[in-house]
PDB file of C-alpha atoms and ligand atoms in Angstrom:
ATOM      1  CA  MET C  15      57.206 147.059-115.370  1.00 39.00           C
ATOM      2  CA  VAL C  16      59.426 149.541-113.666  1.00 39.00           C
ATOM      3  CA  SER C  17      60.778 152.018-116.138  1.00 44.00           C
ATOM      4  CA  SER C  18      64.339 151.713-115.118  1.00 43.00           C
ATOM      5  CA  GLY C  19      64.266 147.905-114.991  1.00 44.00           C
ATOM      6  CA  PHE C  20      67.222 147.696-117.320  1.00 45.00           C
ATOM      7  CA  ALA C  21      69.769 149.452-115.193  1.00 43.00           C
ATOM      8  CA  PRO C  22      72.454 146.886-114.470  1.00 42.00           C
ATOM      9  CA  ALA C  23      73.145 145.946-110.877  1.00 41.00           C
ATOM     10  CA  GLN C  24      76.578 147.690-111.034  1.00 40.00           C
ATOM     11  CA  SER C  25      75.377 150.880-112.647  1.00 37.00           C
ATOM     12  CA  SER C  26      76.379 152.904-109.650  1.00 38.00           C
ATOM     13  CA  LEU C  27      80.000 152.008-110.367  1.00 39.00           C
ATOM     14  CA  ARG C  28      79.740 153.593-113.794  1.00 40.00           C
ATOM     15  CA  ILE C  29      77.626 156.706-113.252  1.00 45.00           C
ATOM     16  CA  GLY C  30      77.897 159.656-115.565  1.00 59.00           C
ATOM     17  CA  LEU C  31      77.275 157.876-118.822  1.00 77.00           C
ATOM     18  CA  GLY C  32      73.725 159.179-118.888  1.00 86.00           C
ATOM     19  CA  ARG C  33      70.113 158.057-119.038  1.00 91.00           C
ATOM     20  CA  VAL C  34      68.747 156.919-122.299  1.00 95.00           C
ATOM     21  CA  LEU C  35      65.078 156.804-123.253  1.00 96.00           C
ATOM     22  CA  VAL C  36      64.391 153.943-125.679  1.00 97.00           C
ATOM     23  CA  VAL C  37      61.114 154.472-127.550  1.00 97.00           C
ATOM     24  CA  GLU C  38      60.253 151.427-129.535  1.00 97.00           C
ATOM     25  CA  ASP C  39      56.991 149.380-129.880  1.00 96.00           C
ATOM     26  CA  GLU C  40      58.624 146.139-131.036  1.00 95.00           C
ATOM     27  CA  GLU C  41      59.385 144.455-127.799  1.00 97.00           C
ATOM     28  CA  LEU C  42      62.333 142.376-129.075  1.00 95.00           C
ATOM     29  CA  ILE C  43      64.157 145.416-130.544  1.00 95.00           C
ATOM     30  CA  ARG C  44      63.326 147.519-127.431  1.00 97.00           C
ATOM     31  CA  GLU C  45      64.712 145.026-125.005  1.00 96.00           C
ATOM     32  CA  THR C  46      67.730 144.189-127.119  1.00 96.00           C
ATOM     33  CA  VAL C  47      68.690 147.839-127.365  1.00 96.00           C
ATOM     34  CA  ALA C  48      67.901 148.458-123.747  1.00 96.00           C
ATOM     35  CA  LEU C  49      70.082 145.537-122.611  1.00 96.00           C
ATOM     36  CA  ALA C  50      72.986 146.393-124.893  1.00 95.00           C
ATOM     37  CA  LEU C  51      73.044 150.030-123.679  1.00 94.00           C
ATOM     38  CA  ALA C  52      72.652 148.944-120.064  1.00 94.00           C
ATOM     39  CA  GLU C  53      75.630 146.673-120.438  1.00 93.00           C
ATOM     40  CA  GLU C  54      77.596 149.673-121.613  1.00 91.00           C
ATOM     41  CA  GLY C  55      76.723 151.446-118.387  1.00 89.00           C
ATOM     42  CA  PHE C  56      73.825 153.594-119.503  1.00 91.00           C
ATOM     43  CA  GLU C  57      70.741 153.892-117.388  1.00 92.00           C
ATOM     44  CA  ILE C  58      67.726 152.933-119.463  1.00 94.00           C
ATOM     45  CA  ILE C  59      64.117 154.077-119.495  1.00 94.00           C
ATOM     46  CA  VAL C  60      61.713 152.509-122.030  1.00 96.00           C
ATOM     47  CA  ALA C  61      58.499 153.563-123.646  1.00 96.00           C
ATOM     48  CA  ALA C  62      56.468 151.407-126.094  1.00 97.00           C
ATOM     49  CA  ASP C  63      54.341 154.170-127.586  1.00 97.00           C
ATOM     50  CA  GLY C  64      54.481 157.853-128.468  1.00 95.00           C
ATOM     51  CA  PRO C  65      52.287 159.306-125.681  1.00 94.00           C
ATOM     52  CA  THR C  66      54.200 157.417-122.979  1.00 94.00           C
ATOM     53  CA  ALA C  67      57.499 158.669-124.397  1.00 95.00           C
ATOM     54  CA  LEU C  68      56.187 162.203-124.474  1.00 91.00           C
ATOM     55  CA  GLU C  69      54.979 161.974-120.874  1.00 89.00           C
ATOM     56  CA  LYS C  70      58.383 160.862-119.721  1.00 89.00           C
ATOM     57  CA  LEU C  71      60.178 163.538-121.707  1.00 88.00           C
ATOM     58  CA  LEU C  72      57.934 166.425-120.725  1.00 81.00           C
ATOM     59  CA  GLY C  73      57.807 165.229-117.187  1.00 74.00           C
ATOM     60  CA  ALA C  74      61.625 165.347-117.110  1.00 62.00           C
ATOM     61  CA  ALA C  75      61.591 168.933-118.616  1.00 58.00           C
ATOM     62  CA  ASP C  76      58.917 170.295-116.233  1.00 59.00           C
ATOM     63  CA  GLY C  77      60.470 168.706-113.193  1.00 54.00           C
ATOM     64  CA  SER C  78      57.160 167.323-112.130  1.00 55.00           C
ATOM     65  CA  LYS C  79      56.888 165.094-109.029  1.00 49.00           C
ATOM     66  CA  ASP C  80      56.975 161.714-110.763  1.00 51.00           C
ATOM     67  CA  ALA C  81      59.356 162.777-113.439  1.00 49.00           C
ATOM     68  CA  ILE C  82      62.464 160.889-114.460  1.00 50.00           C
ATOM     69  CA  PRO C  83      65.085 163.614-114.293  1.00 56.00           C
ATOM     70  CA  ASP C  84      67.741 164.352-116.938  1.00 77.00           C
ATOM     71  CA  ILE C  85      67.129 162.208-119.938  1.00 89.00           C
ATOM     72  CA  SER C  86      70.470 162.518-121.759  1.00 91.00           C
ATOM     73  CA  LEU C  87      69.560 160.820-125.022  1.00 95.00           C
ATOM     74  CA  VAL C  88      66.470 159.535-126.867  1.00 96.00           C
ATOM     75  CA  ILE C  89      66.459 156.621-129.223  1.00 97.00           C
ATOM     76  CA  LEU C  90      63.313 156.972-131.203  1.00 96.00           C
ATOM     77  CA  ASP C  91      61.510 154.592-133.532  1.00 94.00           C
ATOM     78  CA  LEU C  92      59.395 156.257-136.238  1.00 90.00           C
ATOM     79  CA  MET C  93      56.414 153.983-136.574  1.00 91.00           C
ATOM     80  CA  LEU C  94      54.866 154.051-133.169  1.00 94.00           C
ATOM     81  CA  PRO C  95      51.310 153.605-131.756  1.00 96.00           C
ATOM     82  CA  GLY C  96      49.623 156.773-130.468  1.00 95.00           C
ATOM     83  CA  MET C  97      51.938 159.345-132.043  1.00 94.00           C
ATOM     84  CA  ASN C  98      54.666 158.745-134.614  1.00 92.00           C
ATOM     85  CA  GLY C  99      58.306 159.421-134.000  1.00 93.00           C
ATOM     86  CA  LEU C 100      58.453 162.462-136.337  1.00 91.00           C
ATOM     87  CA  ASP C 101      55.573 164.205-134.603  1.00 93.00           C
ATOM     88  CA  LEU C 102      57.066 163.398-131.221  1.00 94.00           C
ATOM     89  CA  CYS C 103      60.394 164.797-132.269  1.00 92.00           C
ATOM     90  CA  ARG C 104      58.794 167.977-133.622  1.00 90.00           C
ATOM     91  CA  LEU C 105      56.843 168.457-130.359  1.00 90.00           C
ATOM     92  CA  VAL C 106      59.927 167.987-128.185  1.00 89.00           C
ATOM     93  CA  ARG C 107      61.831 170.600-130.196  1.00 85.00           C
ATOM     94  CA  HIS C 108      58.852 172.912-130.207  1.00 82.00           C
ATOM     95  CA  ARG C 109      58.913 172.827-126.478  1.00 81.00           C
ATOM     96  CA  GLY C 110      62.511 173.980-126.612  1.00 76.00           C
ATOM     97  CA  MET C 111      63.963 170.679-125.279  1.00 82.00           C
ATOM     98  CA  ASP C 112      67.561 170.294-126.303  1.00 82.00           C
ATOM     99  CA  VAL C 113      68.052 166.520-125.827  1.00 90.00           C
ATOM    100  CA  PRO C 114      69.928 164.512-128.398  1.00 93.00           C
ATOM    101  CA  ILE C 115      67.576 162.375-130.575  1.00 95.00           C
ATOM    102  CA  LEU C 116      68.660 159.420-132.643  1.00 95.00           C
ATOM    103  CA  ILE C 117      65.963 158.047-134.956  1.00 92.00           C
ATOM    104  CA  LEU C 118      65.722 154.321-135.473  1.00 90.00           C
ATOM    105  CA  SER C 119      63.646 153.161-138.269  1.00 83.00           C
ATOM    106  CA  ALA C 120      62.941 150.503-140.830  1.00 78.00           C
ATOM    107  CA  LYS C 121      62.052 153.363-143.157  1.00 65.00           C
ATOM    108  CA  GLY C 122      65.608 153.797-144.323  1.00 62.00           C
ATOM    109  CA  THR C 123      65.079 155.912-147.482  1.00 68.00           C
ATOM    110  CA  GLU C 124      66.916 159.108-148.036  1.00 69.00           C
ATOM    111  CA  MET C 125      63.598 160.947-147.779  1.00 69.00           C
ATOM    112  CA  ASP C 126      62.867 159.745-144.225  1.00 73.00           C
ATOM    113  CA  ARG C 127      66.315 160.557-143.198  1.00 72.00           C
ATOM    114  CA  VAL C 128      65.949 164.151-144.488  1.00 75.00           C
ATOM    115  CA  VAL C 129      62.534 164.624-142.830  1.00 78.00           C
ATOM    116  CA  GLY C 130      63.882 163.176-139.556  1.00 75.00           C
ATOM    117  CA  LEU C 131      66.747 165.567-139.509  1.00 78.00           C
ATOM    118  CA  GLU C 132      64.458 168.463-140.439  1.00 79.00           C
ATOM    119  CA  VAL C 133      62.141 167.934-137.468  1.00 82.00           C
ATOM    120  CA  GLY C 134      65.119 168.192-135.200  1.00 84.00           C
ATOM    121  CA  ALA C 135      66.587 164.698-134.850  1.00 89.00           C
ATOM    122  CA  ASP C 136      70.395 164.583-134.590  1.00 90.00           C
ATOM    123  CA  ASP C 137      71.142 161.222-136.165  1.00 89.00           C
ATOM    124  CA  TYR C 138      69.422 158.407-138.056  1.00 89.00           C
ATOM    125  CA  LEU C 139      69.996 154.707-138.099  1.00 90.00           C
ATOM    126  CA  SER C 140      68.159 152.307-140.330  1.00 88.00           C
ATOM    127  CA  LYS C 141      67.001 148.838-139.254  1.00 87.00           C
ATOM    128  CA  PRO C 142      68.565 146.362-139.232  1.00 88.00           C
ATOM    129  CA  PHE C 143      71.492 147.839-137.493  1.00 91.00           C
ATOM    130  CA  GLY C 144      74.430 146.513-135.477  1.00 93.00           C
ATOM    131  CA  MET C 145      74.532 147.119-131.769  1.00 94.00           C
ATOM    132  CA  ARG C 146      78.191 148.268-131.870  1.00 94.00           C
ATOM    133  CA  GLU C 147      77.202 150.910-134.332  1.00 95.00           C
ATOM    134  CA  LEU C 148      74.211 152.062-132.286  1.00 95.00           C
ATOM    135  CA  ILE C 149      76.388 152.351-129.163  1.00 94.00           C
ATOM    136  CA  ALA C 150      79.103 154.237-131.031  1.00 94.00           C
ATOM    137  CA  ARG C 151      76.511 156.682-132.361  1.00 94.00           C
ATOM    138  CA  CYS C 152      75.022 157.202-128.927  1.00 94.00           C
ATOM    139  CA  ARG C 153      78.440 157.941-127.458  1.00 92.00           C
ATOM    140  CA  ALA C 154      79.249 160.331-130.330  1.00 91.00           C
ATOM    141  CA  LEU C 155      75.987 162.201-129.854  1.00 91.00           C
ATOM    142  CA  LEU C 156      76.463 162.549-126.164  1.00 90.00           C
ATOM    143  CA  ARG C 157      80.041 163.901-126.641  1.00 88.00           C
ATOM    144  CA  ARG C 158      78.760 166.323-129.195  1.00 87.00           C
ATOM    145  CA  TYR C 159      76.095 167.613-126.890  1.00 86.00           C
ATOM    146  CA  GLN C 160      78.433 167.821-123.913  1.00 81.00           C
ATOM    147  CA  SER C 161      80.899 169.961-125.761  1.00 78.00           C
ATOM    148  CA  LYS C 162      78.095 171.981-127.184  1.00 73.00           C
ATOM    149  CA  ALA C 163      76.730 172.625-123.671  1.00 71.00           C
ATOM    150  CA  LYS C 164      80.126 173.900-122.599  1.00 68.00           C
ATOM    151  CA  SER C 165      80.395 176.361-125.446  1.00 67.00           C
ATOM    152  CA  ASP C 166      76.706 177.342-125.066  1.00 61.00           C
ATOM    153  CA  ASP C 167      77.428 178.422-121.567  1.00 63.00           C
ATOM    154  CA  THR C 168      79.611 181.278-122.862  1.00 67.00           C
ATOM    155  CA  SER C 169      76.835 182.458-125.111  1.00 77.00           C
ATOM    156  CA  ALA C 170      74.551 183.228-122.164  1.00 85.00           C
ATOM    157  CA  LEU C 171      73.022 186.692-122.216  1.00 89.00           C
ATOM    158  CA  ARG C 172      73.068 188.585-118.907  1.00 89.00           C
ATOM    159  CA  PHE C 173      71.404 191.751-117.760  1.00 91.00           C
ATOM    160  CA  GLU C 174      71.410 192.627-114.074  1.00 91.00           C
ATOM    161  CA  GLY C 175      69.497 189.784-112.387  1.00 90.00           C
ATOM    162  CA  ILE C 176      68.428 188.112-115.662  1.00 94.00           C
ATOM    163  CA  THR C 177      70.413 185.356-117.376  1.00 92.00           C
ATOM    164  CA  LEU C 178      69.222 183.841-120.640  1.00 93.00           C
ATOM    165  CA  HIS C 179      70.661 180.732-122.425  1.00 90.00           C
ATOM    166  CA  PRO C 180      69.583 181.124-126.044  1.00 86.00           C
ATOM    167  CA  ASN C 181      70.492 177.547-127.053  1.00 81.00           C
ATOM    168  CA  GLU C 182      68.850 175.915-124.085  1.00 82.00           C
ATOM    169  CA  CYS C 183      65.770 178.173-124.261  1.00 87.00           C
ATOM    170  CA  ARG C 184      66.040 178.809-120.545  1.00 90.00           C
ATOM    171  CA  ALA C 185      65.994 182.050-118.619  1.00 94.00           C
ATOM    172  CA  PHE C 186      66.621 182.752-114.971  1.00 94.00           C
ATOM    173  CA  LEU C 187      65.791 185.679-112.716  1.00 94.00           C
ATOM    174  CA  ASN C 188      68.154 185.810-109.709  1.00 91.00           C
ATOM    175  CA  ASP C 189      68.965 182.158-110.396  1.00 85.00           C
ATOM    176  CA  VAL C 190      65.322 181.071-110.320  1.00 91.00           C
ATOM    177  CA  GLU C 191      64.194 179.593-113.631  1.00 93.00           C
ATOM    178  CA  LEU C 192      61.450 181.571-115.394  1.00 94.00           C
ATOM    179  CA  ASN C 193      58.580 179.677-116.950  1.00 94.00           C
ATOM    180  CA  LEU C 194      58.285 181.556-120.271  1.00 94.00           C
ATOM    181  CA  SER C 195      56.192 180.771-123.357  1.00 93.00           C
ATOM    182  CA  PRO C 196      58.191 180.503-126.611  1.00 91.00           C
ATOM    183  CA  LYS C 197      57.100 184.007-127.655  1.00 92.00           C
ATOM    184  CA  GLU C 198      57.913 185.545-124.260  1.00 95.00           C
ATOM    185  CA  PHE C 199      61.286 183.872-124.450  1.00 94.00           C
ATOM    186  CA  LYS C 200      61.990 185.306-127.968  1.00 93.00           C
ATOM    187  CA  ILE C 201      60.935 188.816-126.848  1.00 95.00           C
ATOM    188  CA  LEU C 202      63.185 188.643-123.888  1.00 96.00           C
ATOM    189  CA  GLU C 203      66.045 187.249-126.009  1.00 94.00           C
ATOM    190  CA  LEU C 204      65.614 190.171-128.415  1.00 93.00           C
ATOM    191  CA  PHE C 205      65.807 192.696-125.526  1.00 95.00           C
ATOM    192  CA  MET C 206      68.721 190.977-123.839  1.00 92.00           C
ATOM    193  CA  GLY C 207      70.772 191.017-127.070  1.00 88.00           C
ATOM    194  CA  ARG C 208      70.665 194.873-127.012  1.00 86.00           C
ATOM    195  CA  PRO C 209      69.932 196.304-123.581  1.00 87.00           C
ATOM    196  CA  ARG C 210      68.574 199.807-123.538  1.00 87.00           C
ATOM    197  CA  ARG C 211      67.821 199.807-127.238  1.00 87.00           C
ATOM    198  CA  VAL C 212      64.254 200.902-127.968  1.00 89.00           C
ATOM    199  CA  TRP C 213      62.174 198.456-129.970  1.00 90.00           C
ATOM    200  CA  SER C 214      58.988 199.590-131.691  1.00 91.00           C
ATOM    201  CA  ARG C 215      56.002 197.198-131.617  1.00 92.00           C
ATOM    202  CA  ASP C 216      56.459 196.552-135.407  1.00 88.00           C
ATOM    203  CA  GLN C 217      60.142 195.711-134.924  1.00 88.00           C
ATOM    204  CA  ILE C 218      59.165 193.319-132.153  1.00 92.00           C
ATOM    205  CA  ILE C 219      56.547 191.651-134.307  1.00 90.00           C
ATOM    206  CA  ASP C 220      58.960 191.319-137.215  1.00 86.00           C
ATOM    207  CA  ARG C 221      61.638 189.740-135.107  1.00 87.00           C
ATOM    208  CA  VAL C 222      59.464 187.515-132.920  1.00 90.00           C
ATOM    209  CA  TRP C 223      56.397 186.644-134.983  1.00 88.00           C
ATOM    210  CA  GLY C 224      57.787 187.141-138.457  1.00 81.00           C
ATOM    211  CA  TYR C 225      56.646 189.358-141.333  1.00 71.00           C
ATOM    212  CA  ASP C 226      53.672 187.188-142.144  1.00 74.00           C
ATOM    213  CA  PHE C 227      52.041 187.832-138.716  1.00 78.00           C
ATOM    214  CA  MET C 228      48.364 188.679-139.226  1.00 78.00           C
ATOM    215  CA  GLY C 229      47.355 189.933-135.795  1.00 74.00           C
ATOM    216  CA  ASP C 230      47.619 193.530-134.610  1.00 81.00           C
ATOM    217  CA  ASN C 231      50.467 195.009-132.491  1.00 78.00           C
ATOM    218  CA  LYS C 232      48.379 195.042-129.346  1.00 89.00           C
ATOM    219  CA  THR C 233      49.640 191.451-129.195  1.00 91.00           C
ATOM    220  CA  VAL C 234      53.074 192.851-128.253  1.00 93.00           C
ATOM    221  CA  ASP C 235      51.610 194.849-125.341  1.00 94.00           C
ATOM    222  CA  VAL C 236      49.853 191.732-124.022  1.00 95.00           C
ATOM    223  CA  HIS C 237      53.060 189.692-124.138  1.00 95.00           C
ATOM    224  CA  ILE C 238      55.047 192.518-122.492  1.00 96.00           C
ATOM    225  CA  ARG C 239      52.507 192.554-119.729  1.00 96.00           C
ATOM    226  CA  TRP C 240      52.839 188.757-119.184  1.00 96.00           C
ATOM    227  CA  LEU C 241      56.611 189.082-119.237  1.00 97.00           C
ATOM    228  CA  ARG C 242      56.478 191.896-116.673  1.00 97.00           C
ATOM    229  CA  GLU C 243      54.325 189.744-114.414  1.00 96.00           C
ATOM    230  CA  LYS C 244      57.103 187.146-114.484  1.00 95.00           C
ATOM    231  CA  LEU C 245      60.092 189.452-114.315  1.00 95.00           C
ATOM    232  CA  GLU C 246      59.124 192.555-112.306  1.00 95.00           C
ATOM    233  CA  GLU C 247      58.759 192.848-108.608  1.00 93.00           C
ATOM    234  CA  ASP C 248      56.118 195.517-109.247  1.00 94.00           C
ATOM    235  CA  PRO C 249      54.740 195.085-112.791  1.00 93.00           C
ATOM    236  CA  SER C 250      53.164 198.591-112.601  1.00 93.00           C
ATOM    237  CA  LYS C 251      56.592 200.097-111.994  1.00 94.00           C
ATOM    238  CA  PRO C 252      58.826 198.028-114.245  1.00 95.00           C
ATOM    239  CA  LYS C 253      62.495 198.014-113.547  1.00 94.00           C
ATOM    240  CA  TYR C 254      63.405 195.876-116.540  1.00 95.00           C
ATOM    241  CA  LEU C 255      60.868 196.227-119.308  1.00 96.00           C
ATOM    242  CA  LYS C 256      60.234 199.890-119.694  1.00 95.00           C
ATOM    243  CA  THR C 257      57.746 201.584-121.854  1.00 94.00           C
ATOM    244  CA  VAL C 258      59.147 204.358-124.083  1.00 91.00           C
ATOM    245  CA  ARG C 259      56.096 206.474-124.743  1.00 90.00           C
ATOM    246  CA  GLY C 260      55.408 206.952-128.430  1.00 88.00           C
ATOM    247  CA  PHE C 261      58.108 204.536-129.455  1.00 89.00           C
ATOM    248  CA  GLY C 262      57.875 201.096-127.858  1.00 92.00           C
ATOM    249  CA  TYR C 263      59.805 199.232-125.223  1.00 95.00           C
ATOM    250  CA  ARG C 264      63.299 198.795-123.956  1.00 94.00           C
ATOM    251  CA  LEU C 265      65.229 196.710-121.464  1.00 94.00           C
ATOM    252  CA  GLY C 266      66.683 198.687-118.627  1.00 91.00           C
TER     253      GLY C 266
HETATM  254 CA1   CA E  29      57.782 150.573-134.796  1.00 89.51          CA
END
């Protein structure tokens, strides 16, 4: 089945509502939800198990060739074959993806709700639910994210050619997106927050890895080296991440 099989014929007349990924293994619910949202003008992608959903989401984030771009919202069932919804949600957030997630589950206890929100879901709806309510929640979530995206833009950190968006976990060098690991991103964020301030290796470890980090502070040097390879024209003569002999590192 084609993944966007639920887009209504007239969807082009109502563009801009967004693309929703419906992750649900029960066919009846999946298709009912997909049809209801498609009728509202959303473009729909479906996945019947955890791994397929993850593939579609990560593909979208990595911009890979076959990827479905720009998923605007995820409707996620909890009990799924392959990988459950909570693990999926956790993974997506761990990868720094800032897509709104609405959990849909028969497990409607307070405990599940709390766990769902803790792993990074934005909202929670218990089965059985009304379609009107689901659609209203989707719209509210999208609105919330859109206004958040606007305010996030002003929180971007800039230093010479580098721009970093803390809430989107994205960084750019001369408008080209950098492919940073979470630790590299956090180090760069720390430096960007206070350009020219010198950070010792211990301070960097405390801020980036946390106080319970068990490794040694050579780890910092390794990560700085990797960051330089991504940021610097000539990593052996760094323009951005400078070594301050006997102290540590600074930006600029
Ligand atoms: Ca299920």
